Amino acid sequence: MKKISIVVPCYNEQEAIPYFYEEAKKVSETIPNTEFEFLFVNDGSKDNTLNVLRDLSKKDEQVKYISFSRNFGKEAAMYAGLKEASSDYIAIMDADLQDPPSLLPSMFDTLEKGEYDCVATRRVTRKGEPRIRSFFAKLFYKIMNAISNTEVVDGARDFRLMTRQMVNAILEISEYNRFSKGIFGFVGFHTKWLEYENIERVAGKTKWSFWKLLLYSLDGFTAFSTKPLILSTIAGIIFFIISLIMILVIIFKTFIFGDPVGGWPSLACIILFVGGIQLFCTGISGQYLAKTYLEVKHRPIYIVKERNFDV
Ligand code: UDP
Ligand code: MG
């Protein structure tokens, strides 16, 4: 008898959870010799999510939940779920059925054969998503893989089934600024990829605005690469060399040709340009400093207010 935990981060998912539960429960019953546990993590929802979870857990003893004291973000919710789950195999799934439970049986079979430690999923299309969002997502994966040694797979979802051993490795990484797509790659292990077409959410609205995604991608860059710091050093060196050449040219022109040095517009442009580059580079250093600052404070990644099981 193998135990499987399904970790489900939920933020304002009152409409989606009943659909998800019904669908996932159905699939779980088709897998023989397994015992399932649904671990919902209520990430400080402002709607009725917590009540929906309380009711579910009363009806079905396989349903467990923990509820945060406020919204800590999906990364914190996933970490909490992995930490509190106690099974042989652990899966992470969104509550909106964008991660099809129908893939679970074949994921389970693959892990049972023992060759793989993890079965992960990626979407090969992004239909139903705004064009501009897909464009920036693609750009993000390109830049990320160019500047980081950790592989981040394009279109990878957080939906994956992992062995206890891999989950323990992930939990060892207890950093505050979590970027799971990178952490999964960092811990390694033998991962099999399943591909599927994008599915639109079953109910409710997406929790990720364009702005939130942009900030999240910056987190990804700083969490898994220090190359931007090198970039700012290189930019500094290039501008230093350019300025040396310009000084020599101007001295040469003044003394040999007696050229009066005119043209304040070009000067204004240069000051603005170089000033911009300087601010950009200071900003990059600031990003790393800020992340370090948050990291050394050792604040908890999440705070639990309520749970329906003992630890
Ligand atoms: N989520 C969360 N905390 C947040 C934002 C989202 O736990 O602060 C959960 C959300 O309830 C869902 C999953 O993360 O189960 C994915 O969110 P969503 O479907 O809104 O993202 P999208 O699929 O649009 O990228
Ligand atoms: Mg979704």
mmCIF file of C-alpha atoms and ligand atoms in Angstrom:
data_model
loop_
_atom_site.group_PDB
_atom_site.id
_atom_site.type_symbol
_atom_site.label_atom_id
_atom_site.label_comp_id
_atom_site.label_asym_id
_atom_site.label_seq_id
_atom_site.Cartn_x
_atom_site.Cartn_y
_atom_site.Cartn_z
ATOM 1 C CA MET A 1 0.000 0.000 0.000
ATOM 2 C CA LYS A 2 1.603 3.284 -1.121
ATOM 3 C CA LYS A 3 0.539 6.611 0.331
ATOM 4 C CA ILE A 4 0.146 9.608 -1.958
ATOM 5 C CA SER A 5 -0.327 13.219 -0.838
ATOM 6 C CA ILE A 6 -1.817 15.808 -3.143
ATOM 7 C CA VAL A 7 -0.778 19.305 -2.061
ATOM 8 C CA VAL A 8 -3.180 21.996 -3.275
ATOM 9 C CA PRO A 9 -2.348 25.684 -2.721
ATOM 10 C CA CYS A 10 -5.601 27.670 -2.585
ATOM 11 C CA TYR A 11 -6.087 31.398 -2.668
ATOM 12 C CA ASN A 12 -9.698 32.527 -3.160
ATOM 13 C CA GLU A 13 -10.709 29.247 -4.781
ATOM 14 C CA GLN A 14 -14.184 28.732 -3.302
ATOM 15 C CA GLU A 15 -15.678 28.087 -6.759
ATOM 16 C CA ALA A 16 -12.935 25.805 -8.047
ATOM 17 C CA ILE A 17 -12.284 23.536 -5.036
ATOM 18 C CA PRO A 18 -15.507 21.431 -5.305
ATOM 19 C CA TYR A 19 -14.770 20.693 -8.991
ATOM 20 C CA PHE A 20 -11.169 19.866 -8.202
ATOM 21 C CA TYR A 21 -12.039 17.617 -5.292
ATOM 22 C CA GLU A 22 -14.654 15.683 -7.240
ATOM 23 C CA GLU A 23 -12.362 15.130 -10.213
ATOM 24 C CA ALA A 24 -9.234 14.276 -8.214
ATOM 25 C CA LYS A 25 -11.129 11.990 -5.865
ATOM 26 C CA LYS A 26 -12.573 10.070 -8.817
ATOM 27 C CA VAL A 27 -9.128 9.558 -10.315
ATOM 28 C CA SER A 28 -7.593 8.587 -6.964
ATOM 29 C CA GLU A 29 -10.098 5.747 -6.605
ATOM 30 C CA THR A 30 -9.024 4.235 -9.918
ATOM 31 C CA ILE A 31 -5.428 3.680 -8.761
ATOM 32 C CA PRO A 32 -5.176 0.327 -6.981
ATOM 33 C CA ASN A 33 -3.100 -0.309 -3.841
ATOM 34 C CA THR A 34 -2.830 3.347 -2.917
ATOM 35 C CA GLU A 35 -4.059 5.514 -0.110
ATOM 36 C CA PHE A 36 -4.643 9.162 -0.904
ATOM 37 C CA GLU A 37 -4.458 12.278 1.227
ATOM 38 C CA PHE A 38 -5.554 15.697 -0.036
ATOM 39 C CA LEU A 39 -3.658 18.449 1.691
ATOM 40 C CA PHE A 40 -5.231 21.816 0.938
ATOM 41 C CA VAL A 41 -3.256 24.893 1.931
ATOM 42 C CA ASN A 42 -5.488 27.916 2.391
ATOM 43 C CA ASP A 43 -3.185 30.815 1.604
ATOM 44 C CA GLY A 44 -5.073 33.529 3.483
ATOM 45 C CA SER A 45 -8.096 33.537 1.186
ATOM 46 C CA LYS A 46 -10.517 36.423 1.547
ATOM 47 C CA ASP A 47 -13.504 34.463 0.276
ATOM 48 C CA ASN A 48 -15.222 31.341 1.620
ATOM 49 C CA THR A 49 -12.362 28.939 0.819
ATOM 50 C CA LEU A 50 -11.691 28.039 4.452
ATOM 51 C CA ASN A 51 -15.331 27.100 5.078
ATOM 52 C CA VAL A 52 -15.395 25.016 1.912
ATOM 53 C CA LEU A 53 -12.312 23.167 3.192
ATOM 54 C CA ARG A 54 -13.763 22.713 6.692
ATOM 55 C CA ASP A 55 -16.910 21.157 5.203
ATOM 56 C CA LEU A 56 -14.937 18.881 2.887
ATOM 57 C CA SER A 57 -12.719 17.660 5.709
ATOM 58 C CA LYS A 58 -15.779 16.792 7.798
ATOM 59 C CA LYS A 59 -17.223 14.710 4.964
ATOM 60 C CA ASP A 60 -14.001 12.972 3.923
ATOM 61 C CA GLU A 61 -11.231 12.002 6.313
ATOM 62 C CA GLN A 62 -8.739 11.953 3.457
ATOM 63 C CA VAL A 63 -9.083 15.725 3.276
ATOM 64 C CA LYS A 64 -6.629 17.654 5.410
ATOM 65 C CA TYR A 65 -6.106 21.377 5.418
ATOM 66 C CA ILE A 66 -3.870 24.005 6.881
ATOM 67 C CA SER A 67 -4.841 27.632 6.866
ATOM 68 C CA PHE A 68 -2.354 30.530 6.896
ATOM 69 C CA SER A 69 -2.733 33.617 9.058
ATOM 70 C CA ARG A 70 -2.585 35.753 5.888
ATOM 71 C CA ASN A 71 -1.682 35.510 2.198
ATOM 72 C CA PHE A 72 1.938 34.345 1.947
ATOM 73 C CA GLY A 73 1.956 33.534 -1.768
ATOM 74 C CA LYS A 74 1.890 30.306 -3.751
ATOM 75 C CA GLU A 75 5.572 29.562 -3.119
ATOM 76 C CA ALA A 76 5.008 29.575 0.652
ATOM 77 C CA ALA A 77 1.865 27.468 0.247
ATOM 78 C CA MET A 78 3.732 24.826 -1.764
ATOM 79 C CA TYR A 79 6.564 24.738 0.772
ATOM 80 C CA ALA A 80 4.103 24.333 3.638
ATOM 81 C CA GLY A 81 2.296 21.531 1.803
ATOM 82 C CA LEU A 82 5.500 19.623 1.077
ATOM 83 C CA LYS A 83 6.591 20.049 4.661
ATOM 84 C CA GLU A 84 3.347 18.839 6.228
ATOM 85 C CA ALA A 85 2.716 15.952 3.837
ATOM 86 C CA SER A 86 3.785 12.592 5.171
ATOM 87 C CA SER A 87 3.462 10.226 2.204
ATOM 88 C CA ASP A 88 5.740 8.112 0.015
ATOM 89 C CA TYR A 89 4.810 10.141 -3.050
ATOM 90 C CA ILE A 90 3.818 13.774 -3.062
ATOM 91 C CA ALA A 91 2.153 15.784 -5.822
ATOM 92 C CA ILE A 92 1.541 19.515 -6.160
ATOM 93 C CA MET A 93 -1.607 20.563 -8.017
ATOM 94 C CA ASP A 94 -3.431 23.842 -8.648
ATOM 95 C CA ALA A 95 -6.994 24.047 -7.403
ATOM 96 C CA ASP A 96 -8.358 25.246 -10.748
ATOM 97 C CA LEU A 97 -8.058 21.938 -12.671
ATOM 98 C CA GLN A 98 -5.442 23.414 -15.000
ATOM 99 C CA ASP A 99 -3.371 20.457 -13.836
ATOM 100 C CA PRO A 100 -5.360 17.455 -15.082
ATOM 101 C CA PRO A 101 -5.748 14.749 -12.363
ATOM 102 C CA SER A 102 -6.154 12.228 -15.202
ATOM 103 C CA LEU A 103 -2.355 12.223 -15.533
ATOM 104 C CA LEU A 104 -1.911 10.909 -11.974
ATOM 105 C CA PRO A 105 -2.242 7.162 -12.712
ATOM 106 C CA SER A 106 0.492 7.157 -15.336
ATOM 107 C CA MET A 107 2.671 9.401 -13.139
ATOM 108 C CA PHE A 108 2.264 6.931 -10.299
ATOM 109 C CA ASP A 109 3.080 3.948 -12.542
ATOM 110 C CA THR A 110 6.254 5.639 -13.741
ATOM 111 C CA LEU A 111 7.505 6.265 -10.196
ATOM 112 C CA GLU A 112 6.567 2.742 -9.113
ATOM 113 C CA LYS A 113 8.873 1.292 -11.765
ATOM 114 C CA GLY A 114 11.684 2.931 -9.839
ATOM 115 C CA GLU A 115 13.605 4.437 -12.719
ATOM 116 C CA TYR A 116 12.468 8.010 -12.113
ATOM 117 C CA ASP A 117 12.305 10.139 -8.951
ATOM 118 C CA CYS A 118 9.860 12.655 -10.325
ATOM 119 C CA VAL A 119 7.278 13.020 -13.072
ATOM 120 C CA ALA A 120 6.786 16.659 -14.026
ATOM 121 C CA THR A 121 4.492 18.337 -16.516
ATOM 122 C CA ARG A 122 4.863 21.141 -19.010
ATOM 123 C CA ARG A 123 2.374 22.759 -21.302
ATOM 124 C CA VAL A 124 3.354 22.922 -24.914
ATOM 125 C CA THR A 125 0.720 25.494 -25.872
ATOM 126 C CA ARG A 126 -0.497 28.611 -24.153
ATOM 127 C CA LYS A 127 -3.884 28.897 -25.793
ATOM 128 C CA GLY A 128 -6.403 30.981 -23.912
ATOM 129 C CA GLU A 129 -3.653 33.189 -22.536
ATOM 130 C CA PRO A 130 -3.135 36.808 -23.624
ATOM 131 C CA ARG A 131 -0.528 37.014 -26.429
ATOM 132 C CA ILE A 132 1.582 39.585 -24.643
ATOM 133 C CA ARG A 133 1.774 37.362 -21.559
ATOM 134 C CA SER A 134 2.973 34.378 -23.603
ATOM 135 C CA PHE A 135 5.568 36.587 -25.279
ATOM 136 C CA PHE A 136 7.043 37.745 -21.975
ATOM 137 C CA ALA A 137 6.876 34.220 -20.542
ATOM 138 C CA LYS A 138 8.947 32.921 -23.487
ATOM 139 C CA LEU A 139 11.386 35.809 -23.054
ATOM 140 C CA PHE A 140 11.720 35.017 -19.357
ATOM 141 C CA TYR A 141 12.668 31.377 -19.995
ATOM 142 C CA LYS A 142 15.195 32.422 -22.657
ATOM 143 C CA ILE A 143 16.937 34.945 -20.375
ATOM 144 C CA MET A 144 16.720 32.658 -17.348
ATOM 145 C CA ASN A 145 18.388 29.758 -19.116
ATOM 146 C CA ALA A 146 21.015 32.036 -20.626
ATOM 147 C CA ILE A 147 22.119 33.529 -17.295
ATOM 148 C CA SER A 148 21.573 30.644 -14.897
ATOM 149 C CA ASN A 149 23.283 27.289 -14.521
ATOM 150 C CA THR A 150 20.085 25.748 -13.168
ATOM 151 C CA GLU A 151 17.793 24.569 -15.925
ATOM 152 C CA VAL A 152 14.309 26.072 -15.905
ATOM 153 C CA VAL A 153 12.117 24.259 -18.421
ATOM 154 C CA ASP A 154 9.943 26.408 -20.688
ATOM 155 C CA GLY A 155 6.264 25.951 -19.910
ATOM 156 C CA ALA A 156 6.965 23.794 -16.852
ATOM 157 C CA ARG A 157 4.104 23.747 -14.394
ATOM 158 C CA ASP A 158 4.380 23.196 -10.683
ATOM 159 C CA PHE A 159 2.265 20.048 -11.192
ATOM 160 C CA ARG A 160 4.536 17.096 -10.453
ATOM 161 C CA LEU A 161 4.633 13.837 -8.504
ATOM 162 C CA MET A 162 7.808 13.333 -6.480
ATOM 163 C CA THR A 163 9.332 10.698 -4.255
ATOM 164 C CA ARG A 164 9.827 11.342 -0.550
ATOM 165 C CA GLN A 165 13.571 11.510 -1.138
ATOM 166 C CA MET A 166 13.272 14.356 -3.641
ATOM 167 C CA VAL A 167 10.808 16.255 -1.441
ATOM 168 C CA ASN A 168 13.222 16.000 1.485
ATOM 169 C CA ALA A 169 15.933 17.493 -0.718
ATOM 170 C CA ILE A 170 13.605 20.371 -1.638
ATOM 171 C CA LEU A 171 12.773 20.980 2.025
ATOM 172 C CA GLU A 172 16.469 21.249 2.829
ATOM 173 C CA ILE A 173 16.433 24.398 0.726
ATOM 174 C CA SER A 174 14.703 26.533 3.287
ATOM 175 C CA GLU A 175 15.471 29.905 1.751
ATOM 176 C CA TYR A 176 12.983 32.723 2.154
ATOM 177 C CA ASN A 177 12.992 33.938 -1.454
ATOM 178 C CA ARG A 178 11.639 30.788 -3.013
ATOM 179 C CA PHE A 179 11.515 30.180 -6.739
ATOM 180 C CA SER A 180 10.339 26.593 -7.060
ATOM 181 C CA LYS A 181 10.837 26.219 -10.792
ATOM 182 C CA GLY A 182 14.533 26.774 -10.115
ATOM 183 C CA ILE A 183 14.631 24.735 -6.900
ATOM 184 C CA PHE A 184 13.194 21.677 -8.690
ATOM 185 C CA GLY A 185 16.003 21.960 -11.232
ATOM 186 C CA PHE A 186 18.633 22.624 -8.579
ATOM 187 C CA VAL A 187 17.969 19.471 -6.536
ATOM 188 C CA GLY A 188 18.407 17.374 -9.676
ATOM 189 C CA PHE A 189 17.059 13.788 -9.573
ATOM 190 C CA HIS A 190 15.801 11.883 -12.576
ATOM 191 C CA THR A 191 12.744 13.654 -13.936
ATOM 192 C CA LYS A 192 10.366 12.465 -16.627
ATOM 193 C CA TRP A 193 8.454 15.175 -18.500
ATOM 194 C CA LEU A 194 4.848 14.802 -19.590
ATOM 195 C CA GLU A 195 3.499 17.295 -22.093
ATOM 196 C CA TYR A 196 -0.016 18.539 -22.519
ATOM 197 C CA GLU A 197 -2.017 21.343 -24.071
ATOM 198 C CA ASN A 198 -2.972 24.271 -21.907
ATOM 199 C CA ILE A 199 -6.324 23.943 -20.160
ATOM 200 C CA GLU A 200 -8.266 26.998 -19.003
ATOM 201 C CA ARG A 201 -9.221 27.285 -15.331
ATOM 202 C CA VAL A 202 -12.529 25.669 -14.414
ATOM 203 C CA ALA A 203 -13.914 28.495 -12.247
ATOM 204 C CA GLY A 204 -12.797 31.715 -10.568
ATOM 205 C CA LYS A 205 -10.114 34.105 -11.790
ATOM 206 C CA THR A 206 -6.308 33.926 -12.133
ATOM 207 C CA LYS A 207 -4.440 35.311 -9.124
ATOM 208 C CA TRP A 208 -1.486 36.518 -11.149
ATOM 209 C CA SER A 209 -1.565 39.999 -12.605
ATOM 210 C CA PHE A 210 1.008 40.968 -15.206
ATOM 211 C CA TRP A 211 2.799 43.067 -12.589
ATOM 212 C CA LYS A 212 2.926 40.193 -10.071
ATOM 213 C CA LEU A 213 4.372 37.897 -12.737
ATOM 214 C CA LEU A 214 6.991 40.467 -13.671
ATOM 215 C CA LEU A 215 8.145 40.792 -10.051
ATOM 216 C CA TYR A 216 8.117 36.992 -9.705
ATOM 217 C CA SER A 217 10.361 36.668 -12.764
ATOM 218 C CA LEU A 218 12.818 39.175 -11.260
ATOM 219 C CA ASP A 219 12.832 37.016 -8.116
ATOM 220 C CA GLY A 220 13.709 34.078 -10.336
ATOM 221 C CA PHE A 221 16.659 35.885 -11.886
ATOM 222 C CA THR A 222 18.143 37.005 -8.583
ATOM 223 C CA ALA A 223 17.474 33.669 -6.875
ATOM 224 C CA PHE A 224 19.256 31.552 -9.462
ATOM 225 C CA SER A 225 21.899 33.738 -11.083
ATOM 226 C CA THR A 226 24.455 36.336 -10.105
ATOM 227 C CA LYS A 227 25.263 37.108 -13.736
ATOM 228 C CA PRO A 228 23.351 40.441 -13.686
ATOM 229 C CA LEU A 229 25.999 41.683 -11.223
ATOM 230 C CA ILE A 230 28.715 40.775 -13.702
ATOM 231 C CA LEU A 231 26.695 42.548 -16.377
ATOM 232 C CA SER A 232 26.808 45.788 -14.412
ATOM 233 C CA THR A 233 30.574 45.452 -13.923
ATOM 234 C CA ILE A 234 31.063 44.888 -17.654
ATOM 235 C CA ALA A 235 28.858 47.888 -18.495
ATOM 236 C CA GLY A 236 31.046 49.979 -16.166
ATOM 237 C CA ILE A 237 34.258 48.839 -17.854
ATOM 238 C CA ILE A 238 32.866 49.471 -21.356
ATOM 239 C CA PHE A 239 31.835 53.015 -20.459
ATOM 240 C CA PHE A 240 35.187 53.712 -18.855
ATOM 241 C CA ILE A 241 36.982 52.693 -22.055
ATOM 242 C CA ILE A 242 34.621 54.758 -24.214
ATOM 243 C CA SER A 243 35.201 57.821 -22.038
ATOM 244 C CA LEU A 244 39.008 57.425 -22.266
ATOM 245 C CA ILE A 245 38.795 57.347 -26.060
ATOM 246 C CA MET A 246 36.520 60.404 -26.094
ATOM 247 C CA ILE A 247 38.868 62.374 -23.829
ATOM 248 C CA LEU A 248 41.812 61.606 -26.085
ATOM 249 C CA VAL A 249 39.854 62.599 -29.209
ATOM 250 C CA ILE A 250 38.782 65.912 -27.668
ATOM 251 C CA ILE A 251 42.291 66.781 -26.410
ATOM 252 C CA PHE A 252 43.679 65.927 -29.827
ATOM 253 C CA LYS A 253 41.094 68.069 -31.655
ATOM 254 C CA THR A 254 41.601 71.051 -29.322
ATOM 255 C CA PHE A 255 45.393 71.150 -29.449
ATOM 256 C CA ILE A 256 46.053 70.171 -33.057
ATOM 257 C CA PHE A 257 43.133 71.851 -34.829
ATOM 258 C CA GLY A 258 42.278 74.463 -32.212
ATOM 259 C CA ASP A 259 38.684 73.267 -32.427
ATOM 260 C CA PRO A 260 36.385 75.041 -29.974
ATOM 261 C CA VAL A 261 34.522 72.284 -28.148
ATOM 262 C CA GLY A 262 30.843 72.986 -28.797
ATOM 263 C CA GLY A 263 27.655 71.087 -28.613
ATOM 264 C CA TRP A 264 25.980 70.913 -25.241
ATOM 265 C CA PRO A 265 23.057 68.798 -26.628
ATOM 266 C CA SER A 266 25.346 65.850 -27.207
ATOM 267 C CA LEU A 267 26.762 66.375 -23.711
ATOM 268 C CA ALA A 268 23.302 66.383 -22.169
ATOM 269 C CA CYS A 269 22.481 63.144 -23.987
ATOM 270 C CA ILE A 270 25.665 61.485 -22.764
ATOM 271 C CA ILE A 271 25.032 62.538 -19.148
ATOM 272 C CA LEU A 272 21.479 61.194 -19.267
ATOM 273 C CA PHE A 273 22.568 57.977 -20.934
ATOM 274 C CA VAL A 274 25.430 57.223 -18.569
ATOM 275 C CA GLY A 275 23.326 58.334 -15.585
ATOM 276 C CA GLY A 276 20.656 55.865 -16.672
ATOM 277 C CA ILE A 277 23.140 53.017 -16.946
ATOM 278 C CA GLN A 278 24.473 53.881 -13.489
ATOM 279 C CA LEU A 279 21.021 53.800 -11.917
ATOM 280 C CA PHE A 280 20.306 50.516 -13.694
ATOM 281 C CA CYS A 281 23.484 48.952 -12.273
ATOM 282 C CA THR A 282 22.855 50.314 -8.782
ATOM 283 C CA GLY A 283 19.376 48.851 -9.049
ATOM 284 C CA ILE A 284 20.791 45.407 -9.848
ATOM 285 C CA SER A 285 23.124 45.528 -6.832
ATOM 286 C CA GLY A 286 20.207 46.771 -4.740
ATOM 287 C CA GLN A 287 18.117 43.764 -5.761
ATOM 288 C CA TYR A 288 20.720 41.354 -4.444
ATOM 289 C CA LEU A 289 21.238 43.387 -1.308
ATOM 290 C CA ALA A 290 17.500 43.430 -0.650
ATOM 291 C CA LYS A 291 17.240 39.663 -1.101
ATOM 292 C CA THR A 292 20.179 39.134 1.241
ATOM 293 C CA TYR A 293 18.533 41.439 3.776
ATOM 294 C CA LEU A 294 15.309 39.436 3.722
ATOM 295 C CA GLU A 295 17.232 36.170 3.888
ATOM 296 C CA VAL A 296 19.333 37.031 6.965
ATOM 297 C CA LYS A 297 16.268 38.023 8.952
ATOM 298 C CA HIS A 298 15.215 34.362 8.998
ATOM 299 C CA ARG A 299 11.549 35.133 9.086
ATOM 300 C CA PRO A 300 9.201 32.144 8.852
ATOM 301 C CA ILE A 301 8.109 31.316 5.308
ATOM 302 C CA TYR A 302 4.515 30.845 6.473
ATOM 303 C CA ILE A 303 2.444 31.043 9.659
ATOM 304 C CA VAL A 304 -0.352 28.546 10.321
ATOM 305 C CA LYS A 305 -3.511 29.718 12.025
ATOM 306 C CA GLU A 306 -5.631 26.602 11.807
ATOM 307 C CA ARG A 307 -5.283 22.965 10.807
ATOM 308 C CA ASN A 308 -7.467 19.888 11.044
ATOM 309 C CA PHE A 309 -4.756 17.377 11.904
ATOM 310 C CA ASP A 310 -1.963 16.920 14.426
ATOM 311 C CA VAL A 311 1.650 17.380 13.465
HETATM 312 N N1 UDP B 1 -2.277 30.613 -5.308
HETATM 313 C C1 UDP B 1 -1.915 30.665 -3.961
HETATM 314 N N2 UDP B 1 -1.498 31.861 -3.425
HETATM 315 C C2 UDP B 1 -1.412 33.013 -4.172
HETATM 316 C C3 UDP B 1 -1.760 32.925 -5.546
HETATM 317 C C4 UDP B 1 -2.189 31.718 -6.076
HETATM 318 O O1 UDP B 1 -1.975 29.659 -3.261
HETATM 319 O O2 UDP B 1 -1.038 34.053 -3.626
HETATM 320 C C5 UDP B 1 -2.736 29.318 -5.883
HETATM 321 C C6 UDP B 1 -4.094 29.377 -6.576
HETATM 322 O O3 UDP B 1 -5.146 29.217 -5.665
HETATM 323 C C7 UDP B 1 -3.997 28.228 -7.559
HETATM 324 C C8 UDP B 1 -2.514 28.219 -7.918
HETATM 325 O O4 UDP B 1 -1.848 28.933 -6.895
HETATM 326 O O5 UDP B 1 -4.351 26.981 -6.982
HETATM 327 C C9 UDP B 1 -2.255 28.835 -9.281
HETATM 328 O O6 UDP B 1 -2.827 30.121 -9.346
HETATM 329 P P1 UDP B 1 -3.595 30.625 -10.644
HETATM 330 O O7 UDP B 1 -4.422 29.525 -11.217
HETATM 331 O O8 UDP B 1 -4.314 31.886 -10.288
HETATM 332 O O9 UDP B 1 -2.383 30.948 -11.600
HETATM 333 P P2 UDP B 1 -2.298 30.729 -13.196
HETATM 334 O O10 UDP B 1 -2.706 29.301 -13.440
HETATM 335 O O11 UDP B 1 -3.259 31.699 -13.794
HETATM 336 O O12 UDP B 1 -0.880 30.994 -13.530
HETATM 337 MG MG MG B 2 -4.380 28.439 -12.858
#
